[in-house]
PDB file of C-alpha atoms in Angstrom:
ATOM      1  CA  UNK T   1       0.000   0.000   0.000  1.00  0.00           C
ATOM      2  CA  UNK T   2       1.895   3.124  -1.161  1.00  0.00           C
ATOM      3  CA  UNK T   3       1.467   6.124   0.604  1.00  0.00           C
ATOM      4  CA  UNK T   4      -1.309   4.363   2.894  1.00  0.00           C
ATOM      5  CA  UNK T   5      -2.086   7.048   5.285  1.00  0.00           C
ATOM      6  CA  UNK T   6      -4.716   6.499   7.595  1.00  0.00           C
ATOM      7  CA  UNK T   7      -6.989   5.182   5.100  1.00  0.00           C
ATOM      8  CA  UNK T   8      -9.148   1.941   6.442  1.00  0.00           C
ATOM      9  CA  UNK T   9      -7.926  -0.061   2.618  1.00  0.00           C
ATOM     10  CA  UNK T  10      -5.471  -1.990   4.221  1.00  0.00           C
ATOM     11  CA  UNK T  11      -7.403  -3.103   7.394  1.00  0.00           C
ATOM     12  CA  UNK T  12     -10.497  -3.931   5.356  1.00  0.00           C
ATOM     13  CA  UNK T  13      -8.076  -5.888   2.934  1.00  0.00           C
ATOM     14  CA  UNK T  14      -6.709  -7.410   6.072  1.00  0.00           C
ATOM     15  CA  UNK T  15      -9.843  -8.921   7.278  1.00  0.00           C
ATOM     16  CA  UNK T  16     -10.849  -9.905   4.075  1.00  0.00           C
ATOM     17  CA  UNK T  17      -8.085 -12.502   4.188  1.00  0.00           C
ATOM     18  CA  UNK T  18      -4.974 -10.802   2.631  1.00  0.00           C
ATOM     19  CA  UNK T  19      -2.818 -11.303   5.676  1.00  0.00           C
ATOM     20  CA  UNK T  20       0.958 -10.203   4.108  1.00  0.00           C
ATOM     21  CA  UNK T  21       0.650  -6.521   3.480  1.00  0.00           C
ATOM     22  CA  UNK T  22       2.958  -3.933   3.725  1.00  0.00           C
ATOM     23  CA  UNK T  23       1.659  -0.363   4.332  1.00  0.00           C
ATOM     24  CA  UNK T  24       4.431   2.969   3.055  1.00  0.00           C
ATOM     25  CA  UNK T  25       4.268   6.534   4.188  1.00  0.00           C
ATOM     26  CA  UNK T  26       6.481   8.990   4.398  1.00  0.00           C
ATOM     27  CA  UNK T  27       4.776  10.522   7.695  1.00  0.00           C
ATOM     28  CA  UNK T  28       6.786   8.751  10.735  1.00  0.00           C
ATOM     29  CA  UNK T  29       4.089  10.176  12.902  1.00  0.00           C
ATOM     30  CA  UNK T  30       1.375   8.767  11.110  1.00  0.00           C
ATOM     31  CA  UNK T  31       3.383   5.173  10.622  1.00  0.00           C
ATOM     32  CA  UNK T  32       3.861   4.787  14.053  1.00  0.00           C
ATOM     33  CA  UNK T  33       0.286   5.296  15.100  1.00  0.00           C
ATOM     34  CA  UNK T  34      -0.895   2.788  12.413  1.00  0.00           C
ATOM     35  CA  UNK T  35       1.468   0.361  14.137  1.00  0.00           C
ATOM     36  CA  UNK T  36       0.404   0.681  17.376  1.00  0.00           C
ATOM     37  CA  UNK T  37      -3.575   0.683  16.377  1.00  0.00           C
ATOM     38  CA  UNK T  38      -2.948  -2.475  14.475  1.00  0.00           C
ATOM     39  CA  UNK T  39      -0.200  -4.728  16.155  1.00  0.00           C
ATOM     40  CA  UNK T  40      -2.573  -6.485  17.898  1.00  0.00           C
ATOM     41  CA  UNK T  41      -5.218  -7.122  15.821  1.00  0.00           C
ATOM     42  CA  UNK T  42      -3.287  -7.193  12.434  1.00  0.00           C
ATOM     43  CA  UNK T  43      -0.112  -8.603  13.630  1.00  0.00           C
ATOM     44  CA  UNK T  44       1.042  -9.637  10.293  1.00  0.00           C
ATOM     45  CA  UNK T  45       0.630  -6.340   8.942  1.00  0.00           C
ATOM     46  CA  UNK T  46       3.376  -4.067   8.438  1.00  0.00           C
ATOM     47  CA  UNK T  47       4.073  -0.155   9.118  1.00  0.00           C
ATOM     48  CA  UNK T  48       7.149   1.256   6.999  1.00  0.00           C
ATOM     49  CA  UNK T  49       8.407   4.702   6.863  1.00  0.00           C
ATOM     50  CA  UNK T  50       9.126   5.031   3.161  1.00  0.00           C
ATOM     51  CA  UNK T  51       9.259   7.737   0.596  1.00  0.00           C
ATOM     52  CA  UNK T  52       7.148   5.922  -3.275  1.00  0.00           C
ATOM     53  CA  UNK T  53       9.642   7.808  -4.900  1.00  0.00           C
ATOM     54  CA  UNK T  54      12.437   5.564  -3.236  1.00  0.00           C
ATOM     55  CA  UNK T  55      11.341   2.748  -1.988  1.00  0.00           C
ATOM     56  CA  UNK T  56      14.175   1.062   0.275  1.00  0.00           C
ATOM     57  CA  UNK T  57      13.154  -2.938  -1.068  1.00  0.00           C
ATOM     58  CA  UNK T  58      14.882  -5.144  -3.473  1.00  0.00           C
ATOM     59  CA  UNK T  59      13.737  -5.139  -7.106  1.00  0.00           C
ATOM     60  CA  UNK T  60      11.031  -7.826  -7.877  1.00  0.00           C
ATOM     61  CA  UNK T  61      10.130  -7.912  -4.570  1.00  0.00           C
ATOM     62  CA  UNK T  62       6.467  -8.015  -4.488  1.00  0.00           C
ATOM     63  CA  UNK T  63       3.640  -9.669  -6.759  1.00  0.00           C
ATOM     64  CA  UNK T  64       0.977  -6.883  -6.245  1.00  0.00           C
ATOM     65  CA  UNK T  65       1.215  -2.980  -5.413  1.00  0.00           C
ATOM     66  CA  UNK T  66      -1.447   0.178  -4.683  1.00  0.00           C
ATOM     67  CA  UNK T  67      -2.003   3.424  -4.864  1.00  0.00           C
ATOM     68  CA  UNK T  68      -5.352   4.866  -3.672  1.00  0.00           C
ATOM     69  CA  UNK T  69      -4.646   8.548  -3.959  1.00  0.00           C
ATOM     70  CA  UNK T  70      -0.854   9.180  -3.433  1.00  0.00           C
ATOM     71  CA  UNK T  71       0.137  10.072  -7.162  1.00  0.00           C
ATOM     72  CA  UNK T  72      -2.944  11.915  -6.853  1.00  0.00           C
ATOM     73  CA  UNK T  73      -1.984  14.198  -3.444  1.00  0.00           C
ATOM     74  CA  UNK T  74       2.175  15.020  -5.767  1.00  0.00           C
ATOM     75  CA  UNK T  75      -0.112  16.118  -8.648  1.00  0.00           C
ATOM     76  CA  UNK T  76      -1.907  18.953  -6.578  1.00  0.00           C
ATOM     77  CA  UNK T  77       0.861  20.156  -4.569  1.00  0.00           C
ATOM     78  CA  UNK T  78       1.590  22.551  -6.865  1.00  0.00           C
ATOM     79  CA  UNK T  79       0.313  24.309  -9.831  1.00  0.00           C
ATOM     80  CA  UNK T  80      -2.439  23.066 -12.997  1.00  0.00           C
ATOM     81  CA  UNK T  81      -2.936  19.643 -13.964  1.00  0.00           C
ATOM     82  CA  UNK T  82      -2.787  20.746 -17.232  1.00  0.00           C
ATOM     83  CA  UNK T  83       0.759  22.070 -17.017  1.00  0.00           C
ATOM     84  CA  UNK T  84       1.860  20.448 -14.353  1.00  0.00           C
ATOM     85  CA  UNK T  85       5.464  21.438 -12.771  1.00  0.00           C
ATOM     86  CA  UNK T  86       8.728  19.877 -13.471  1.00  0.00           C
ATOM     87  CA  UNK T  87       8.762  18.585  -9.749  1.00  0.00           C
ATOM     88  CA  UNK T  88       4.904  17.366  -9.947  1.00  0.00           C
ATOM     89  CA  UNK T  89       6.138  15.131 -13.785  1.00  0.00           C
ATOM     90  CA  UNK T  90       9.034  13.954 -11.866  1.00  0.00           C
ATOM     91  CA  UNK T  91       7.670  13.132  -8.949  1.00  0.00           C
ATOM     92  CA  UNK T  92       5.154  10.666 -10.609  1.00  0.00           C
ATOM     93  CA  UNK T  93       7.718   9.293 -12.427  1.00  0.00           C
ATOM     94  CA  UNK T  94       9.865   8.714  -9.751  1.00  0.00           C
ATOM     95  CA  UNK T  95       7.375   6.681  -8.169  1.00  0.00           C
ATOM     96  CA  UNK T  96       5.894   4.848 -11.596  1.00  0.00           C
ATOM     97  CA  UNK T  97       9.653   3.645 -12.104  1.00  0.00           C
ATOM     98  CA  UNK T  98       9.944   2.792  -8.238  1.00  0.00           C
ATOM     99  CA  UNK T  99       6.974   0.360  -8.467  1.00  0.00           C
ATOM    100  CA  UNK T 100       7.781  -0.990 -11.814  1.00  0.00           C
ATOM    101  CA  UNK T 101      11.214  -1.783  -9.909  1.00  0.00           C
ATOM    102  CA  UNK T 102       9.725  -3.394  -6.776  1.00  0.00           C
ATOM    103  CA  UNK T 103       7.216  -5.398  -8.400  1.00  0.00           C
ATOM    104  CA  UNK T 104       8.063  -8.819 -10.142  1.00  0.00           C
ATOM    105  CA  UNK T 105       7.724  -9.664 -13.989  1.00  0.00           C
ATOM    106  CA  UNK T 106       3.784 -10.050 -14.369  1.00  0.00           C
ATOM    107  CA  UNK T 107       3.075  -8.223 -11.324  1.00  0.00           C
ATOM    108  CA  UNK T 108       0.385  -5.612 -10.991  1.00  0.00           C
ATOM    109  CA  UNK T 109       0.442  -2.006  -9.886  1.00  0.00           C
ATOM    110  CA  UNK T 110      -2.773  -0.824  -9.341  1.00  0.00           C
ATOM    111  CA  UNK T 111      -3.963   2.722  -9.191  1.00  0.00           C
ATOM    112  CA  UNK T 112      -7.241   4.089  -8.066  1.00  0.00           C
ATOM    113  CA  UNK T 113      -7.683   7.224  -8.468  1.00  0.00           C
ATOM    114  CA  UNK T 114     -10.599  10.186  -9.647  1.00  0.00           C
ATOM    115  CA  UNK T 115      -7.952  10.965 -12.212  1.00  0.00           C
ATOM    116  CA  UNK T 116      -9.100  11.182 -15.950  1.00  0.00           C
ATOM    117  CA  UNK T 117      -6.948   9.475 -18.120  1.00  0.00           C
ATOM    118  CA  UNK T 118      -5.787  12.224 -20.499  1.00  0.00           C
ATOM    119  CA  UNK T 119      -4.222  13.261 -16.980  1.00  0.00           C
ATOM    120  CA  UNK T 120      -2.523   9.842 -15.895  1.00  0.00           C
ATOM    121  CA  UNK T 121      -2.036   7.805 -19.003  1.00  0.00           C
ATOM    122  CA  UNK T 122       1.414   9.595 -19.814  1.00  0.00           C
ATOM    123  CA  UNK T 123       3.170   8.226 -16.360  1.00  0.00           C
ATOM    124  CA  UNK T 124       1.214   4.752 -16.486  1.00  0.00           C
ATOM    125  CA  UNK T 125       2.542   4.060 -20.249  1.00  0.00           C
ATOM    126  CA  UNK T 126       5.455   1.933 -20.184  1.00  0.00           C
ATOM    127  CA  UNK T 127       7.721   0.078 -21.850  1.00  0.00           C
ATOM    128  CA  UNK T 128       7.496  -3.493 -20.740  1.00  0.00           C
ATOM    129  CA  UNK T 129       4.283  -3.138 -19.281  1.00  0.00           C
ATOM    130  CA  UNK T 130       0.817  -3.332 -20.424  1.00  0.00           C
ATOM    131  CA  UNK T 131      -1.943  -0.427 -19.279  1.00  0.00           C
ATOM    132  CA  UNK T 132      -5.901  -1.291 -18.845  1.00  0.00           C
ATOM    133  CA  UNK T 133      -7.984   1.401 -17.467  1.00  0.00           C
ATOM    134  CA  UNK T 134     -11.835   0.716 -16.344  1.00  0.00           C
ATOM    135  CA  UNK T 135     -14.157   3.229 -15.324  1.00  0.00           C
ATOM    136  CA  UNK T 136     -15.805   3.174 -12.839  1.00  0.00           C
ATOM    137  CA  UNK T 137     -19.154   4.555 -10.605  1.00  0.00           C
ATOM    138  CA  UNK T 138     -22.213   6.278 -12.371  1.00  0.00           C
ATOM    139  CA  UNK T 139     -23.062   9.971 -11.617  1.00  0.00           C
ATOM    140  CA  UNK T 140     -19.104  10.655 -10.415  1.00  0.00           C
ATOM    141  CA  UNK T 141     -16.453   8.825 -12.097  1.00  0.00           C
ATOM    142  CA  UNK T 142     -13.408   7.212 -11.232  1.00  0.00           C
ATOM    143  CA  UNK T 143     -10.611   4.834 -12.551  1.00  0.00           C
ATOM    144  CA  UNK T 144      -8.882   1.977 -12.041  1.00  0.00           C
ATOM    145  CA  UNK T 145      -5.231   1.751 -13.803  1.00  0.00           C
ATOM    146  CA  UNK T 146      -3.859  -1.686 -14.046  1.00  0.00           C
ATOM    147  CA  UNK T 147      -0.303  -1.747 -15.258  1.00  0.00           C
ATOM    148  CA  UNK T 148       1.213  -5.085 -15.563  1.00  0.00           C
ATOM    149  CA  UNK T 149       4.598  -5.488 -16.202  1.00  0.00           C
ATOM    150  CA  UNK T 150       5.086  -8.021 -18.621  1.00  0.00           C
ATOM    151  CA  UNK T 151       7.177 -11.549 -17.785  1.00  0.00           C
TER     152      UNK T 151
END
């Protein structure tokens, strides 16, 4: 889970039977009071300090990795979507080429997000990888990227 905050994603996934899951923030703060609200009942779980854009695990490391609104929170830091920044572009790069790097050949990245795809399409696209993007909701849209990196 990249950038998990204190979103309730990873304990729901927990209890829904996907015990090995590894939670990233860059907050210490809010890392360590994750921890400590779920060592006990989600002992398996884990709570790493960790920057998306440099992620401190070895390459192929993990079959499956998400984003629910990270890429999303660099993007609005600063200035238009449109035209975004120099720092916003490399940013999601940084942390496109991080996960591409982390997860295994045929893993998944998965990115959920309000994000249109004339916005997010140009960091997903990949070489190696393959891009599917479903819509999703009725009145208020959003999307789910799948990148897959090839085997």
């Amino acid at each position: 889970m990249l950038g998990c905050g204190n979103s309730t994603l990873s304990e729901e996934m927990y209890d829904d039977g996907y015990k090995n899951i590894v939670n990233t923030d860059y907050s210490d703060i809010l890392i360590k009071k994750m921890r400590h609200k779920h060592q006990q009942l989600r002992p398996e779980m884990q709570w790493l300090e960790m920057d998306v854009r440099d992620l401190k695990f070895e390459s192929g490391s993990f079959d499956f990795a998400l984003d629910k609104g990270t890429m999303d929170a660099m993007m609005t830091t600063k200035g238009d979507v449109w035209d975004p920044s120099e720092d916003v572009v490399e940013s999601c790069n940084k942390e496109v080429d991080e996960v591409l790097r982390v997860i295994r050949n045929g893993g998944i990245f998965l990115y959920l997000t309000f994000g249109q795809p004339h916005f997010r399409k140009r960091y997903l696209t990949r070489p190696g990888t393959t891009l599917e993007i479903r819509q999703l909701g009725e009145a208020f849209h959003y999307y789910l990227y799948i990148v897959r990196r090839r085997e």
